[in-house]
Amino acid sequence: MKFKPPPKRKKVDPELSSSTSHGESIVNLPSGNRDEGTRKEAVVHETRMSEALLKIQQARNYAVAQAQQDCCAGNFRIFDSPFGNYLVPVIPSRSELGG
């Protein structure tokens, strides 16, 4: 028995999407053979993505504020991963310090 591969998904053209001032993205789909349900699903998906990005930004800002509160006045970098955001201190080498 052969199994059928899952159907391929179409990528949304970046020219067709736009962002609103409230952080919600609305995708303008071509009016060809798309129905109203598909348009609503696209708007909901884009809104969920923007909410996820907002949560990441808030977590990043919280990590920076927490590091500054702990008297970490030095340089640090933020690494985003699917498992969370990491705030890592950057320790300069002697050559970077000019010594």
Coordinates of N, CA and C in Angstrom, one line a residue:
M1 N 0.8 -1.2 0.0 CA 0.0 0.0 0.0 C 0.9 1.2 0.0
K2 N 0.6 2.1 -0.9 CA 1.3 3.4 -0.9 C 0.5 4.5 -0.2
F3 N 1.2 5.3 0.5 CA 0.6 6.4 1.2 C 0.7 7.7 0.4
K4 N -0.3 8.5 0.4 CA -0.2 9.8 -0.3 C 0.6 10.8 0.6
P5 N 1.5 11.5 0.0 CA 2.1 12.6 0.8 C 1.1 13.7 1.1
P6 N 1.3 14.4 2.2 CA 0.4 15.5 2.5 C 0.4 16.5 1.4
P7 N -0.8 17.2 1.2 CA -0.8 18.2 0.1 C 0.1 19.4 0.4
K8 N 0.7 19.9 -0.6 CA 1.7 21.0 -0.5 C 0.9 22.3 -0.1
R9 N 1.5 23.1 0.7 CA 0.9 24.4 1.1 C 1.4 25.5 0.2
K10 N 0.6 26.4 -0.1 CA 1.0 27.6 -0.9 C 1.5 28.6 0.1
K11 N 2.6 29.3 -0.3 CA 3.2 30.4 0.4 C 2.4 31.6 0.1
V12 N 2.3 32.5 1.2 CA 1.6 33.8 1.0 C 2.6 34.7 0.4
D13 N 2.2 35.4 -0.6 CA 3.1 36.4 -1.2 C 3.3 37.6 -0.3
P14 N 4.5 38.0 0.0 CA 4.7 39.2 0.9 C 4.1 40.5 0.4
E15 N 3.9 40.6 -0.9 CA 3.3 41.8 -1.4 C 1.8 41.9 -1.1
L16 N 1.2 40.7 -0.8 CA -0.2 40.7 -0.6 C -0.6 40.9 0.9
S17 N 0.4 40.9 1.8 CA 0.1 41.0 3.2 C 0.4 42.5 3.6
S18 N -0.3 42.9 4.6 CA 0.0 44.3 5.1 C -0.2 44.2 6.6
S19 N 0.3 45.2 7.3 CA 0.2 45.3 8.8 C -0.6 46.5 9.2
T20 N -1.4 46.3 10.2 CA -2.1 47.5 10.7 C -1.3 48.1 11.8
S21 N -1.8 49.3 12.3 CA -1.1 50.0 13.4 C -1.2 49.3 14.7
H22 N -2.1 48.4 14.9 CA -2.4 47.7 16.2 C -1.6 46.5 16.3
G23 N -0.6 46.2 15.5 CA 0.2 45.0 15.5 C -0.5 43.8 14.9
E24 N -1.7 43.9 14.4 CA -2.3 42.8 13.8 C -2.0 42.8 12.3
S25 N -1.7 41.7 11.7 CA -1.4 41.6 10.3 C -2.7 41.1 9.6
I26 N -3.0 41.7 8.5 CA -4.1 41.2 7.7 C -3.6 40.8 6.3
V27 N -3.9 39.6 5.9 CA -3.5 39.2 4.6 C -4.6 39.4 3.6
N28 N -4.2 40.1 2.5 CA -5.2 40.4 1.4 C -5.0 39.3 0.4
L29 N -6.0 38.3 0.4 CA -5.9 37.2 -0.5 C -6.5 37.6 -1.8
P30 N -6.1 37.0 -2.9 CA -6.7 37.3 -4.2 C -8.2 36.8 -4.2
S31 N -9.0 37.5 -4.8 CA -10.4 37.2 -4.8 C -10.8 36.1 -5.8
G32 N -9.9 35.4 -6.3 CA -10.2 34.4 -7.3 C -11.1 33.3 -6.7
N33 N -10.6 32.1 -6.4 CA -11.4 31.0 -5.9 C -11.4 30.8 -4.4
R34 N -11.1 31.9 -3.7 CA -11.0 31.8 -2.2 C -12.4 32.2 -1.7
D35 N -12.8 31.5 -0.6 CA -14.1 31.8 0.0 C -13.8 32.6 1.3
E36 N -14.9 33.1 1.9 CA -14.8 34.0 3.0 C -14.2 33.3 4.2
G37 N -14.4 32.0 4.4 CA -13.8 31.2 5.5 C -12.3 31.2 5.4
T38 N -11.8 31.1 4.2 CA -10.3 31.1 4.1 C -9.7 32.4 4.5
R39 N -10.4 33.5 4.1 CA -9.9 34.8 4.5 C -9.9 35.0 6.0
K40 N -11.0 34.6 6.6 CA -11.0 34.7 8.1 C -9.9 33.9 8.8
E41 N -9.7 32.7 8.3 CA -8.6 31.8 8.8 C -7.3 32.5 8.7
A42 N -7.0 33.1 7.5 CA -5.7 33.8 7.3 C -5.5 35.0 8.3
V43 N -6.6 35.7 8.5 CA -6.5 36.9 9.4 C -6.3 36.3 10.9
V44 N -6.9 35.3 11.2 CA -6.8 34.7 12.6 C -5.3 34.2 12.7
H45 N -4.8 33.5 11.7 CA -3.4 33.0 11.8 C -2.4 34.1 11.9
E46 N -2.6 35.2 11.1 CA -1.7 36.3 11.2 C -1.8 37.0 12.6
T47 N -3.0 37.1 13.1 CA -3.1 37.7 14.5 C -2.4 36.9 15.5
R48 N -2.5 35.5 15.4 CA -1.9 34.7 16.4 C -0.4 34.8 16.3
M49 N 0.1 34.9 15.1 CA 1.6 35.1 14.9 C 2.1 36.4 15.5
S50 N 1.3 37.5 15.3 CA 1.7 38.7 15.9 C 1.6 38.7 17.4
E51 N 0.6 38.0 18.0 CA 0.6 37.8 19.4 C 1.8 37.1 19.9
A52 N 2.2 36.0 19.2 CA 3.4 35.3 19.6 C 4.6 36.2 19.6
L53 N 4.8 37.0 18.5 CA 5.9 37.9 18.5 C 5.9 38.9 19.6
L54 N 4.7 39.4 19.9 CA 4.5 40.3 21.0 C 5.0 39.7 22.4
K55 N 4.6 38.4 22.6 CA 5.0 37.7 23.8 C 6.5 37.6 23.9
I56 N 7.1 37.3 22.7 CA 8.6 37.2 22.7 C 9.2 38.5 23.0
Q57 N 8.7 39.6 22.4 CA 9.3 40.9 22.7 C 9.1 41.3 24.2
Q58 N 8.0 41.0 24.8 CA 7.7 41.3 26.2 C 8.7 40.5 27.1
A59 N 8.9 39.2 26.7 CA 9.9 38.4 27.5 C 11.3 38.9 27.4
R60 N 11.6 39.4 26.2 CA 12.9 40.0 26.0 C 13.1 41.2 26.8
N61 N 12.1 42.1 26.8 CA 12.2 43.3 27.6 C 12.2 43.0 29.1
Y62 N 11.5 42.0 29.5 CA 11.6 41.6 30.9 C 12.9 41.1 31.3
A63 N 13.6 40.3 30.5 CA 14.9 39.8 30.7 C 15.9 40.9 30.8
V64 N 15.8 41.9 30.0 CA 16.7 43.1 30.0 C 16.5 43.8 31.3
A65 N 15.3 44.1 31.6 CA 15.0 44.9 32.9 C 15.5 44.1 34.1
Q66 N 15.3 42.8 34.1 CA 15.8 42.0 35.2 C 17.3 42.0 35.4
A67 N 18.0 42.0 34.2 CA 19.5 42.0 34.3 C 19.9 43.4 34.7
Q68 N 19.3 44.4 34.3 CA 19.7 45.8 34.8 C 19.4 45.9 36.2
Q69 N 18.3 45.3 36.7 CA 18.0 45.4 38.1 C 19.0 44.7 39.0
D70 N 19.6 43.6 38.4 CA 20.6 42.9 39.2 C 22.0 43.5 39.0
C71 N 22.0 44.7 38.6 CA 23.3 45.5 38.5 C 24.2 44.9 37.4
C72 N 23.6 44.3 36.4 CA 24.4 43.8 35.2 C 24.4 45.0 34.2
A73 N 25.4 45.9 34.4 CA 25.5 47.1 33.6 C 26.4 46.8 32.3
G74 N 26.9 45.6 32.2 CA 27.8 45.3 31.1 C 27.0 45.0 29.8
N75 N 27.8 44.5 28.8 CA 27.1 44.2 27.6 C 26.5 42.8 27.7
F76 N 25.5 42.6 27.0 CA 24.8 41.3 26.9 C 24.1 41.1 25.6
R77 N 23.9 39.9 25.3 CA 23.2 39.5 24.0 C 22.0 38.7 24.4
I78 N 21.0 38.8 23.5 CA 19.8 38.0 23.7 C 19.7 37.0 22.6
F79 N 19.5 35.8 22.9 CA 19.4 34.7 21.9 C 18.0 34.1 22.1
D80 N 17.2 34.1 21.0 CA 15.9 33.6 20.9 C 16.0 32.2 20.4
S81 N 15.2 31.3 21.1 CA 15.1 29.9 20.6 C 13.7 29.4 20.9
P82 N 13.3 28.3 20.3 CA 12.0 27.8 20.5 C 11.8 27.4 22.0
F83 N 12.8 27.3 22.8 CA 12.7 26.9 24.2 C 12.7 28.1 25.1
G84 N 12.9 29.3 24.6 CA 12.9 30.4 25.4 C 13.9 31.5 25.0
N85 N 13.9 32.6 25.7 CA 14.9 33.6 25.4 C 16.0 33.5 26.4
Y86 N 17.2 33.7 25.9 CA 18.4 33.6 26.8 C 19.1 34.9 26.8
L87 N 19.5 35.4 27.9 CA 20.2 36.7 28.1 C 21.6 36.2 28.5
V88 N 22.6 36.4 27.7 CA 24.0 36.0 27.9 C 24.9 37.2 28.0
P89 N 25.7 37.2 29.1 CA 26.7 38.3 29.2 C 27.8 38.2 28.2
V90 N 28.2 39.3 27.6 CA 29.3 39.3 26.7 C 30.6 39.8 27.4
I91 N 31.6 38.9 27.6 CA 32.8 39.3 28.3 C 33.8 39.6 27.2
P92 N 34.3 40.8 27.2 CA 35.3 41.1 26.2 C 36.7 40.5 26.5
S93 N 37.4 40.2 25.4 CA 38.7 39.6 25.6 C 39.7 40.7 25.8
R94 N 41.0 40.4 26.1 CA 42.0 41.4 26.4 C 42.3 42.2 25.1
S95 N 42.3 41.6 24.0 CA 42.5 42.3 22.7 C 41.4 43.3 22.4
E96 N 40.2 42.9 22.8 CA 39.0 43.8 22.6 C 39.1 45.0 23.5
L97 N 39.7 44.8 24.7 CA 39.8 45.9 25.7 C 41.0 46.8 25.4
G98 N 41.8 46.4 24.4 CA 43.0 47.2 24.0 C 44.2 47.0 24.9
G99 N 44.3 45.9 25.6 CA 45.4 45.7 26.5 C 46.1 44.5 26.1

